[in-house]
Amino acid sequence: MSTTMTRPRNLPVEPPKKNRGRVRSASAALWDASPLTYLALIITIVLSIFPIVWSFIVASRENSAVTDIPPPLTPGPNFFDNASRVLANTDANFVYGLINSAVVSSCVTLSVVFFSTLAGFAFAKLKFRGKNALLLIIILTMMIPTQVNIIPLYLLMVKFDWTNTLQAVIVPFLVKGFGVFMIRQYAESAISDELIEAARVDGASTWRTYWSVVLPALRPAAAVLGLLTFMETWNDFLWPYVVLNGDTPTVQVSLNILATGYYKTDYVQVFTGTALAIVPLLLVFIAFGRQIIGGIMEGSVKA
Amino acid sequence: MATNVGEVTGPRHGRAPAGPSKQPSRRSVRVGRLDLRLSPYLFVAPFFVLFAVFGAYPLIYTAILSTRKNTLTGGDAGFVGLENYRKILWDEHFWIVIFNTFGLFFVATVPQLIFALLIASWLNKKMRARTAIRMGVLIPNITSVAAVGIVFGLIFADRYGLANWLLQSVHLDPVEWRNHRWSSWTAIAFMVDWRWTGYNALIYLAAMQAIPKELYESASLDGASAARRFWRITVPLIQPTILFTVIISTIGGMQLFTEPLLFNYGRIQGGSLNEFQTVAMYIYETTFTNNYNVGRGAAISWLLFIIILIFALINFALVRRSVKGQTS
Amino acid sequence: MSVTSRRLRSIATATLTVGLALGMTTACSAKKDAEPNANGTGPVTISLSYFGTPGFNQAVKDFEAANPNIKVDVKNEGQTKDFAPKLAQWISAGSGASDVVMLEEGMLLQYLKDNKGFANLLDLGASSVEKDYLSFKWKNAFTADGKKLVGLGTDVGPLAMCYRTDLFQKAGLPVDRDAVSKLWPTWEEYVKQGEVFKSKNTGAAWTDSATSVMQPYIMQNADSWFYDKSDKYIGDTNPAVKKAYDLGLDMAGKGLTAKLARWSADWDAAFKNAAFATVPCPPWYTGVIKERAGDAGKNKWDIATIPGKGGNWGGSYLAIPEQSKNKKAAFELIKFITGKQGGLDAFAEAGPLPSSIAALDDPKITDAKNEYFNNAPVGKIYAGAAKELKPIYLGPKHQALWENAFEPAMQAAEQGKLSAQAGWDKAIKDSKALAEG
């Protein structure tokens, strides 16, 4: 299961030494987004955002607005009313759900990123016996359909007496095959063997190499992995619903309670709850956005 | 394993720890050797320990369940060998959901990955409001599935939905989205791609950031067009990541569940003639509704597991060959 | 990176840090529920799981006031479709379930067959309260051998027919609810009026779907549906099933149904857009209509009697899982919520019609009017209908047979994807396979 990567043959590897000025301007032309690129991205983003903006609009109106045709495109006056209705819903325990979700998602994310970079690095750059077989197992782990795993996992939680506790939604997810595999694929191309060698020659232990050489180089991928993990954990519903009850909800469990009625769906409460639940994710995004976009431009300018 | 992209410049953040290098003592050589031999195992150990408890155990448990007659509500009624498997494989229903799952996978995944690559290459540029734009692309992924489901259920409603309203405003016939295979697949593919294209684009973007800029600059000096640079540099150099997303999408596509479920307002059958019921929905229907038949559900799960395995391997081989083809 | 975005970032980071710190504190200080005190020395805490909005809050408060030794931990479990699998898991694992759980009709049916996980309420002294409940509701919660009572009924769903006065007026039909009731003594008359209605071209259909006619028809005209009393599948030979199927598809063929799938977005919107004129409606359904038709539909709906005899649609039960450690206290709670006081509380809070006879005779119900439905005297209409209901034997997988096998095939036929005969064949084949699988 190892992937080899050959460098494209026709390309000159050495950057031309002459014409530094020309390189600079060529570089600028290469890397500046053209108006066409902007246009394409704007279309993409409008498509991406519309359903969400629209759900915010619904959140600011009344239930019957949901099925209006043409759909309402301007916000109504009710957002704060609806928001306070959500927060005041004692069954949904929304604020507690938010806090629990923050704890759970943070723990899972930190752990997944740490263990994934550690193992991903080992699989990509260290030599050890049984490596390919172990990597194969990791990839296999991702192929296990989630639906039926729920039953054995629930029985396990009962045995551990972890039902209705946050451990139940944290501990089983501290590692993810996805993360190891992703980091491994990234490290494969992003970290040179020479770099590891150089650290070795300098007398660094493997751990030290990981901590001060590899980890910094893995930063973009680690940030992406962290973000994706955080969002996935934040949005997970089925398992938290099964193993937690309304006294210890995650935010998605709270949202589910908001959505219920006696044979009806309170759309406005759902959308308002969703809107409120997105806010922490936006905060994460803003806080770590730089990690994700980091690197490339600095690198190209430096060269 | 000859991965030497970093050779050209080296990763930007990579720096060997500073400090005077001493002649290593014999003791430290021994420790060093131990370190070399043991560290890799220590590094991968946490994954396997946790996986053994929370991943392998359930998997084996499921395998055992699949050979038993067992319902959630009625309890275990003994060993039945491969009877569960036989019942499934001889039931036309299983083959319908297999067909749907593969069909939906192709309809949804191929465009999704192509768009993701394009979007990533657009994002991999200098521009104003870079963070905001990258954030915008990922936004579909941060919403709760419940809300997304309701929104798209409304957009693709047959009579009073937004999609049909748009079609009619350009004088096209409205579509009964849930009543045909093609229309339901189109709508579901749209939902899936809406949610996951930005996600894949971000993964590609992270990989693209590791490609040394000089490669592009010198190629461009040599007169290579943007398209040529994309196919000759970007695609081959992020090949491991492309492989990764193909495998992930295969796995995700084979387990497609939420989107078709919500598209049909939470009804697990996926259309009145099961036009868009997937294997994962069938597992859920078998295990958690109808008969609460855990044994049967476990058997379908194992079948799905094997199918994913085979299919992922095929995809892996195909993509690897075709992407490699670009470079030689 | 401009200064503002940097500031934004630091604000975000700070907020996250504070939020996290707060969360950690709460997480660490959160205690697990106190162990139930089974010795009766101090106050006992029992838990109650419900879904939807059955209106238990006031009833629980009243119960606690009347029983100072029992505390109730009320758990809203969200949506029915999510709760059913969760409960099945609890029962299967022998752990996790509350002391009292709410069961919807379909869930109860399953647990009448697989009843190991539930306590026999007769052992807890339920026989002494038998006369307090509508007899059909009481009987419906017994296992097939008649020896075990699994649940006590909270609410019932006697059928009526809701109709739109504005569409009736347009079509030249009477609008007064007594006159409307006289239009359709039987389902045949109901179809005939539908044809009259259609000929007036109001642009609306007579009813929403073929399947919503089939359900009440069987509920009225048979004492069994897919199963006989020994749980043998009889869907293919039960004449009522075939008759009801033909009735529904006949209406669809005549263009009298709007061909909508129930509980879909289109169906939701159809209420607001006045897309059909009549729909069979048990008491809980009035909330469905009000919710969907919105302010625009106010006073445009009214309630008449259903064609044919009385029938029941929906209604829930409360049961005690065998794993409960406080069955006595749990039974007290069930008795209270399903009894007169609890029933009146729930009716006032959320509107379901109680199955307690004393509650049904109370002026709070008999005098109740529904403002939204032209001030229809819902209490009189429904409480009267409730007392005439007869038990019907549905059998263990009824809900799944109907919703997951029969109804989809019937819908396919209604939508023209299958011929009426092919739809029937598929409905029978699928439901039979499911019943026997």
mmCIF file of N, CA and C in Angstrom, chain A residues 15-103:
data_model
loop_
_atom_site.group_PDB
_atom_site.id
_atom_site.type_symbol
_atom_site.label_atom_id
_atom_site.label_comp_id
_atom_site.label_asym_id
_atom_site.label_seq_id
_atom_site.Cartn_x
_atom_site.Cartn_y
_atom_site.Cartn_z
ATOM 1 N N PRO A 15 15.853 26.174 -10.103
ATOM 2 C CA PRO A 15 15.288 27.462 -10.500
ATOM 3 C C PRO A 15 16.350 28.243 -11.277
ATOM 4 N N PRO A 16 15.978 28.875 -12.347
ATOM 5 C CA PRO A 16 16.972 29.616 -13.128
ATOM 6 C C PRO A 16 17.600 30.708 -12.272
ATOM 7 N N LYS A 17 18.899 30.800 -12.397
ATOM 8 C CA LYS A 17 19.605 31.754 -11.545
ATOM 9 C C LYS A 17 19.531 33.166 -12.121
ATOM 10 N N LYS A 18 19.442 33.214 -13.470
ATOM 11 C CA LYS A 18 19.439 34.531 -14.109
ATOM 12 C C LYS A 18 18.059 35.167 -13.966
ATOM 13 N N ASN A 19 18.002 36.409 -14.359
ATOM 14 C CA ASN A 19 16.711 37.095 -14.478
ATOM 15 C C ASN A 19 15.883 37.043 -13.204
ATOM 16 N N ARG A 20 16.454 37.391 -12.111
ATOM 17 C CA ARG A 20 15.688 37.333 -10.864
ATOM 18 C C ARG A 20 14.453 38.217 -10.955
ATOM 19 N N GLY A 21 14.652 39.377 -11.580
ATOM 20 C CA GLY A 21 13.521 40.309 -11.701
ATOM 21 C C GLY A 21 12.374 39.670 -12.452
ATOM 22 N N ARG A 22 12.730 38.992 -13.540
ATOM 23 C CA ARG A 22 11.677 38.386 -14.330
ATOM 24 C C ARG A 22 10.937 37.324 -13.524
ATOM 25 N N VAL A 23 11.695 36.577 -12.748
ATOM 26 C CA VAL A 23 11.056 35.541 -11.943
ATOM 27 C C VAL A 23 10.032 36.164 -11.017
ATOM 28 N N ARG A 24 10.440 37.241 -10.403
ATOM 29 C CA ARG A 24 9.509 37.898 -9.479
ATOM 30 C C ARG A 24 8.203 38.264 -10.151
ATOM 31 N N SER A 25 8.293 38.933 -11.319
ATOM 32 C CA SER A 25 7.048 39.392 -11.921
ATOM 33 C C SER A 25 6.257 38.205 -12.472
ATOM 34 N N ALA A 26 6.999 37.232 -13.013
ATOM 35 C CA ALA A 26 6.299 36.040 -13.476
ATOM 36 C C ALA A 26 5.589 35.391 -12.308
ATOM 37 N N SER A 27 6.295 35.367 -11.176
ATOM 38 C CA SER A 27 5.709 34.759 -9.993
ATOM 39 C C SER A 27 4.439 35.490 -9.590
ATOM 40 N N ALA A 28 4.490 36.819 -9.653
ATOM 41 C CA ALA A 28 3.299 37.572 -9.285
ATOM 42 C C ALA A 28 2.142 37.216 -10.209
ATOM 43 N N ALA A 29 2.447 37.138 -11.510
ATOM 44 C CA ALA A 29 1.377 36.845 -12.462
ATOM 45 C C ALA A 29 0.826 35.445 -12.224
ATOM 46 N N LEU A 30 1.723 34.544 -11.825
ATOM 47 C CA LEU A 30 1.287 33.172 -11.599
ATOM 48 C C LEU A 30 0.365 33.059 -10.397
ATOM 49 N N TRP A 31 0.689 33.822 -9.386
ATOM 50 C CA TRP A 31 0.000 33.580 -8.113
ATOM 51 C C TRP A 31 -1.123 34.546 -7.797
ATOM 52 N N ASP A 32 -1.199 35.633 -8.551
ATOM 53 C CA ASP A 32 -2.330 36.524 -8.299
ATOM 54 C C ASP A 32 -3.583 35.948 -8.943
ATOM 55 N N ALA A 33 -4.652 35.995 -8.200
ATOM 56 C CA ALA A 33 -5.893 35.471 -8.733
ATOM 57 C C ALA A 33 -6.401 36.382 -9.836
ATOM 58 N N SER A 34 -6.823 35.801 -10.951
ATOM 59 C CA SER A 34 -7.361 36.603 -12.042
ATOM 60 C C SER A 34 -8.833 36.905 -11.737
ATOM 61 N N PRO A 35 -9.387 37.894 -12.450
ATOM 62 C CA PRO A 35 -10.809 38.196 -12.223
ATOM 63 C C PRO A 35 -11.686 36.974 -12.442
ATOM 64 N N LEU A 36 -11.289 36.139 -13.409
ATOM 65 C CA LEU A 36 -12.064 34.930 -13.670
ATOM 66 C C LEU A 36 -12.091 34.011 -12.451
ATOM 67 N N THR A 37 -10.931 33.901 -11.816
ATOM 68 C CA THR A 37 -10.854 33.077 -10.612
ATOM 69 C C THR A 37 -11.780 33.624 -9.549
ATOM 70 N N TYR A 38 -11.737 34.943 -9.380
ATOM 71 C CA TYR A 38 -12.635 35.553 -8.390
ATOM 72 C C TYR A 38 -14.082 35.215 -8.699
ATOM 73 N N LEU A 39 -14.421 35.343 -9.982
ATOM 74 C CA LEU A 39 -15.803 35.104 -10.378
ATOM 75 C C LEU A 39 -16.203 33.665 -10.040
ATOM 76 N N ALA A 40 -15.334 32.725 -10.428
ATOM 77 C CA ALA A 40 -15.639 31.318 -10.174
ATOM 78 C C ALA A 40 -15.818 31.082 -8.682
ATOM 79 N N LEU A 41 -14.931 31.659 -7.901
ATOM 80 C CA LEU A 41 -15.012 31.449 -6.455
ATOM 81 C C LEU A 41 -16.263 32.090 -5.872
ATOM 82 N N ILE A 42 -16.604 33.249 -6.410
ATOM 83 C CA ILE A 42 -17.790 33.920 -5.870
ATOM 84 C C ILE A 42 -19.037 33.090 -6.142
ATOM 85 N N ILE A 43 -19.113 32.527 -7.364
ATOM 86 C CA ILE A 43 -20.258 31.661 -7.673
ATOM 87 C C ILE A 43 -20.290 30.471 -6.712
ATOM 88 N N THR A 44 -19.128 29.848 -6.526
ATOM 89 C CA THR A 44 -19.043 28.716 -5.603
ATOM 90 C C THR A 44 -19.566 29.099 -4.229
ATOM 91 N N ILE A 45 -19.128 30.264 -3.776
ATOM 92 C CA ILE A 45 -19.482 30.644 -2.417
ATOM 93 C C ILE A 45 -20.960 30.998 -2.294
ATOM 94 N N VAL A 46 -21.485 31.644 -3.323
ATOM 95 C CA VAL A 46 -22.918 31.964 -3.276
ATOM 96 C C VAL A 46 -23.721 30.666 -3.168
ATOM 97 N N LEU A 47 -23.355 29.690 -3.991
ATOM 98 C CA LEU A 47 -24.038 28.399 -3.929
ATOM 99 C C LEU A 47 -23.888 27.762 -2.553
ATOM 100 N N SER A 48 -22.685 27.894 -2.001
ATOM 101 C CA SER A 48 -22.433 27.266 -0.699
ATOM 102 C C SER A 48 -23.231 27.931 0.401
ATOM 103 N N ILE A 49 -23.334 29.226 0.300
ATOM 104 C CA ILE A 49 -23.880 29.977 1.428
ATOM 105 C C ILE A 49 -25.401 30.090 1.375
ATOM 106 N N PHE A 50 -25.958 30.021 0.151
ATOM 107 C CA PHE A 50 -27.385 30.309 0.056
ATOM 108 C C PHE A 50 -28.262 29.519 1.036
ATOM 109 N N PRO A 51 -28.127 28.195 1.074
ATOM 110 C CA PRO A 51 -29.020 27.464 1.991
ATOM 111 C C PRO A 51 -28.860 27.906 3.441
ATOM 112 N N ILE A 52 -27.636 28.312 3.784
ATOM 113 C CA ILE A 52 -27.398 28.700 5.169
ATOM 114 C C ILE A 52 -27.971 30.077 5.452
ATOM 115 N N VAL A 53 -27.703 31.000 4.532
ATOM 116 C CA VAL A 53 -28.276 32.331 4.695
ATOM 117 C C VAL A 53 -29.790 32.212 4.775
ATOM 118 N N TRP A 54 -30.306 31.348 3.924
ATOM 119 C CA TRP A 54 -31.744 31.183 3.889
ATOM 120 C C TRP A 54 -32.271 30.623 5.214
ATOM 121 N N SER A 55 -31.500 29.711 5.813
ATOM 122 C CA SER A 55 -31.991 29.192 7.089
ATOM 123 C C SER A 55 -31.910 30.265 8.181
ATOM 124 N N PHE A 56 -30.938 31.165 8.060
ATOM 125 C CA PHE A 56 -30.905 32.301 8.993
ATOM 126 C C PHE A 56 -32.137 33.195 8.773
ATOM 127 N N ILE A 57 -32.495 33.364 7.501
ATOM 128 C CA ILE A 57 -33.670 34.188 7.213
ATOM 129 C C ILE A 57 -34.918 33.564 7.829
ATOM 130 N N VAL A 58 -35.045 32.246 7.641
ATOM 131 C CA VAL A 58 -36.199 31.576 8.237
ATOM 132 C C VAL A 58 -36.177 31.732 9.755
ATOM 133 N N ALA A 59 -34.954 31.666 10.319
ATOM 134 C CA ALA A 59 -34.821 31.784 11.765
ATOM 135 C C ALA A 59 -35.298 33.145 12.257
ATOM 136 N N SER A 60 -35.384 34.099 11.348
ATOM 137 C CA SER A 60 -35.793 35.436 11.784
ATOM 138 C C SER A 60 -37.264 35.680 11.459
ATOM 139 N N ARG A 61 -37.950 34.614 11.030
ATOM 140 C CA ARG A 61 -39.363 34.787 10.672
ATOM 141 C C ARG A 61 -40.250 33.826 11.449
ATOM 142 N N GLU A 62 -41.434 33.570 10.901
ATOM 143 C CA GLU A 62 -42.348 32.651 11.556
ATOM 144 C C GLU A 62 -42.397 31.331 10.792
ATOM 145 N N ASN A 63 -42.922 30.321 11.457
ATOM 146 C CA ASN A 63 -42.929 28.981 10.873
ATOM 147 C C ASN A 63 -43.504 28.899 9.476
ATOM 148 N N SER A 64 -44.563 29.657 9.219
ATOM 149 C CA SER A 64 -45.244 29.479 7.948
ATOM 150 C C SER A 64 -44.409 30.016 6.786
ATOM 151 N N ALA A 65 -43.369 30.814 7.095
ATOM 152 C CA ALA A 65 -42.534 31.366 6.028
ATOM 153 C C ALA A 65 -41.776 30.274 5.288
ATOM 154 N N VAL A 66 -41.610 29.114 5.949
ATOM 155 C CA VAL A 66 -40.797 28.048 5.377
ATOM 156 C C VAL A 66 -41.314 27.591 4.025
ATOM 157 N N THR A 67 -42.642 27.531 3.878
ATOM 158 C CA THR A 67 -43.177 26.991 2.635
ATOM 159 C C THR A 67 -43.678 28.075 1.688
ATOM 160 N N ASP A 68 -43.301 29.323 1.926
ATOM 161 C CA ASP A 68 -43.687 30.389 1.010
ATOM 162 C C ASP A 68 -42.999 30.222 -0.340
ATOM 163 N N ILE A 69 -43.753 30.466 -1.406
ATOM 164 C CA ILE A 69 -43.187 30.498 -2.748
ATOM 165 C C ILE A 69 -43.648 31.787 -3.397
ATOM 166 N N PRO A 70 -42.748 32.603 -3.918
ATOM 167 C CA PRO A 70 -41.290 32.491 -3.820
ATOM 168 C C PRO A 70 -40.809 32.615 -2.382
ATOM 169 N N PRO A 71 -39.659 32.036 -2.110
ATOM 170 C CA PRO A 71 -39.178 32.036 -0.727
ATOM 171 C C PRO A 71 -38.821 33.442 -0.248
ATOM 172 N N PRO A 72 -38.959 33.679 1.042
ATOM 173 C CA PRO A 72 -38.592 34.981 1.579
ATOM 174 C C PRO A 72 -37.077 35.164 1.506
ATOM 175 N N LEU A 73 -36.642 36.325 1.037
ATOM 176 C CA LEU A 73 -35.199 36.530 0.876
ATOM 177 C C LEU A 73 -34.647 37.621 1.779
ATOM 178 N N THR A 74 -35.525 38.205 2.590
ATOM 179 C CA THR A 74 -35.025 39.226 3.510
ATOM 180 C C THR A 74 -35.310 38.780 4.929
ATOM 181 N N PRO A 75 -34.437 39.154 5.835
ATOM 182 C CA PRO A 75 -34.660 38.750 7.224
ATOM 183 C C PRO A 75 -35.918 39.378 7.802
ATOM 184 N N GLY A 76 -36.579 38.660 8.670
ATOM 185 C CA GLY A 76 -37.745 39.179 9.347
ATOM 186 C C GLY A 76 -37.355 39.724 10.719
ATOM 187 N N PRO A 77 -38.322 40.089 11.516
ATOM 188 C CA PRO A 77 -38.030 40.764 12.792
ATOM 189 C C PRO A 77 -37.883 39.823 13.987
ATOM 190 N N ASN A 78 -38.017 38.515 13.792
ATOM 191 C CA ASN A 78 -38.211 37.656 14.965
ATOM 192 C C ASN A 78 -36.972 36.954 15.494
ATOM 193 N N PHE A 79 -35.781 37.245 14.928
ATOM 194 C CA PHE A 79 -34.636 36.420 15.293
ATOM 195 C C PHE A 79 -34.394 36.363 16.796
ATOM 196 N N PHE A 80 -34.433 37.532 17.435
ATOM 197 C CA PHE A 80 -34.091 37.524 18.862
ATOM 198 C C PHE A 80 -35.178 36.870 19.707
ATOM 199 N N ASP A 81 -36.420 37.043 19.275
ATOM 200 C CA ASP A 81 -37.505 36.306 19.933
ATOM 201 C C ASP A 81 -37.257 34.806 19.842
ATOM 202 N N ASN A 82 -36.985 34.380 18.606
ATOM 203 C CA ASN A 82 -36.778 32.951 18.390
ATOM 204 C C ASN A 82 -35.576 32.448 19.175
ATOM 205 N N ALA A 83 -34.508 33.244 19.173
ATOM 206 C CA ALA A 83 -33.300 32.836 19.893
ATOM 207 C C ALA A 83 -33.594 32.681 21.381
ATOM 208 N N SER A 84 -34.349 33.620 21.939
ATOM 209 C CA SER A 84 -34.592 33.507 23.377
ATOM 210 C C SER A 84 -35.535 32.343 23.670
ATOM 211 N N ARG A 85 -36.394 32.019 22.678
ATOM 212 C CA ARG A 85 -37.258 30.853 22.823
ATOM 213 C C ARG A 85 -36.393 29.580 22.879
ATOM 214 N N VAL A 86 -35.385 29.531 22.011
ATOM 215 C CA VAL A 86 -34.488 28.370 22.000
ATOM 216 C C VAL A 86 -33.741 28.262 23.323
ATOM 217 N N LEU A 87 -33.180 29.399 23.756
ATOM 218 C CA LEU A 87 -32.364 29.356 24.969
ATOM 219 C C LEU A 87 -33.221 29.067 26.204
ATOM 220 N N ALA A 88 -34.483 29.450 26.138
ATOM 221 C CA ALA A 88 -35.343 29.252 27.307
ATOM 222 C C ALA A 88 -35.938 27.851 27.360
ATOM 223 N N ASN A 89 -35.763 27.085 26.293
ATOM 224 C CA ASN A 89 -36.336 25.736 26.250
ATOM 225 C C ASN A 89 -35.574 24.816 27.204
ATOM 226 N N THR A 90 -36.184 24.542 28.359
ATOM 227 C CA THR A 90 -35.450 23.791 29.382
ATOM 228 C C THR A 90 -35.233 22.332 28.988
ATOM 229 N N ASP A 91 -36.118 21.792 28.152
ATOM 230 C CA ASP A 91 -35.926 20.416 27.702
ATOM 231 C C ASP A 91 -34.668 20.290 26.851
ATOM 232 N N ALA A 92 -34.492 21.259 25.984
ATOM 233 C CA ALA A 92 -33.375 21.179 25.043
ATOM 234 C C ALA A 92 -32.049 21.466 25.728
ATOM 235 N N ASN A 93 -32.066 22.224 26.821
ATOM 236 C CA ASN A 93 -30.833 22.452 27.567
ATOM 237 C C ASN A 93 -29.724 22.968 26.650
ATOM 238 N N PHE A 94 -30.060 23.957 25.820
ATOM 239 C CA PHE A 94 -29.223 24.304 24.690
ATOM 240 C C PHE A 94 -27.827 24.796 25.077
ATOM 241 N N VAL A 95 -27.773 25.658 26.079
ATOM 242 C CA VAL A 95 -26.473 26.218 26.464
ATOM 243 C C VAL A 95 -25.550 25.122 26.989
ATOM 244 N N TYR A 96 -26.125 24.252 27.792
ATOM 245 C CA TYR A 96 -25.348 23.129 28.312
ATOM 246 C C TYR A 96 -24.871 22.247 27.161
ATOM 247 N N GLY A 97 -25.747 22.077 26.172
ATOM 248 C CA GLY A 97 -25.374 21.313 24.987
ATOM 249 C C GLY A 97 -24.193 21.936 24.270
ATOM 250 N N LEU A 98 -24.223 23.248 24.131
ATOM 251 C CA LEU A 98 -23.107 23.960 23.483
ATOM 252 C C LEU A 98 -21.808 23.717 24.233
ATOM 253 N N ILE A 99 -21.876 23.854 25.560
ATOM 254 C CA ILE A 99 -20.661 23.684 26.362
ATOM 255 C C ILE A 99 -20.137 22.256 26.233
ATOM 256 N N ASN A 100 -21.041 21.291 26.370
ATOM 257 C CA ASN A 100 -20.614 19.892 26.237
ATOM 258 C C ASN A 100 -19.973 19.636 24.888
ATOM 259 N N SER A 101 -20.590 20.162 23.846
ATOM 260 C CA SER A 101 -20.051 19.945 22.512
ATOM 261 C C SER A 101 -18.664 20.560 22.380
ATOM 262 N N ALA A 102 -18.481 21.734 22.989
ATOM 263 C CA ALA A 102 -17.170 22.378 22.920
ATOM 264 C C ALA A 102 -16.126 21.495 23.594
ATOM 265 N N VAL A 103 -16.461 20.963 24.748
ATOM 266 C CA VAL A 103 -15.520 20.100 25.466
ATOM 267 C C VAL A 103 -15.208 18.856 24.643
#
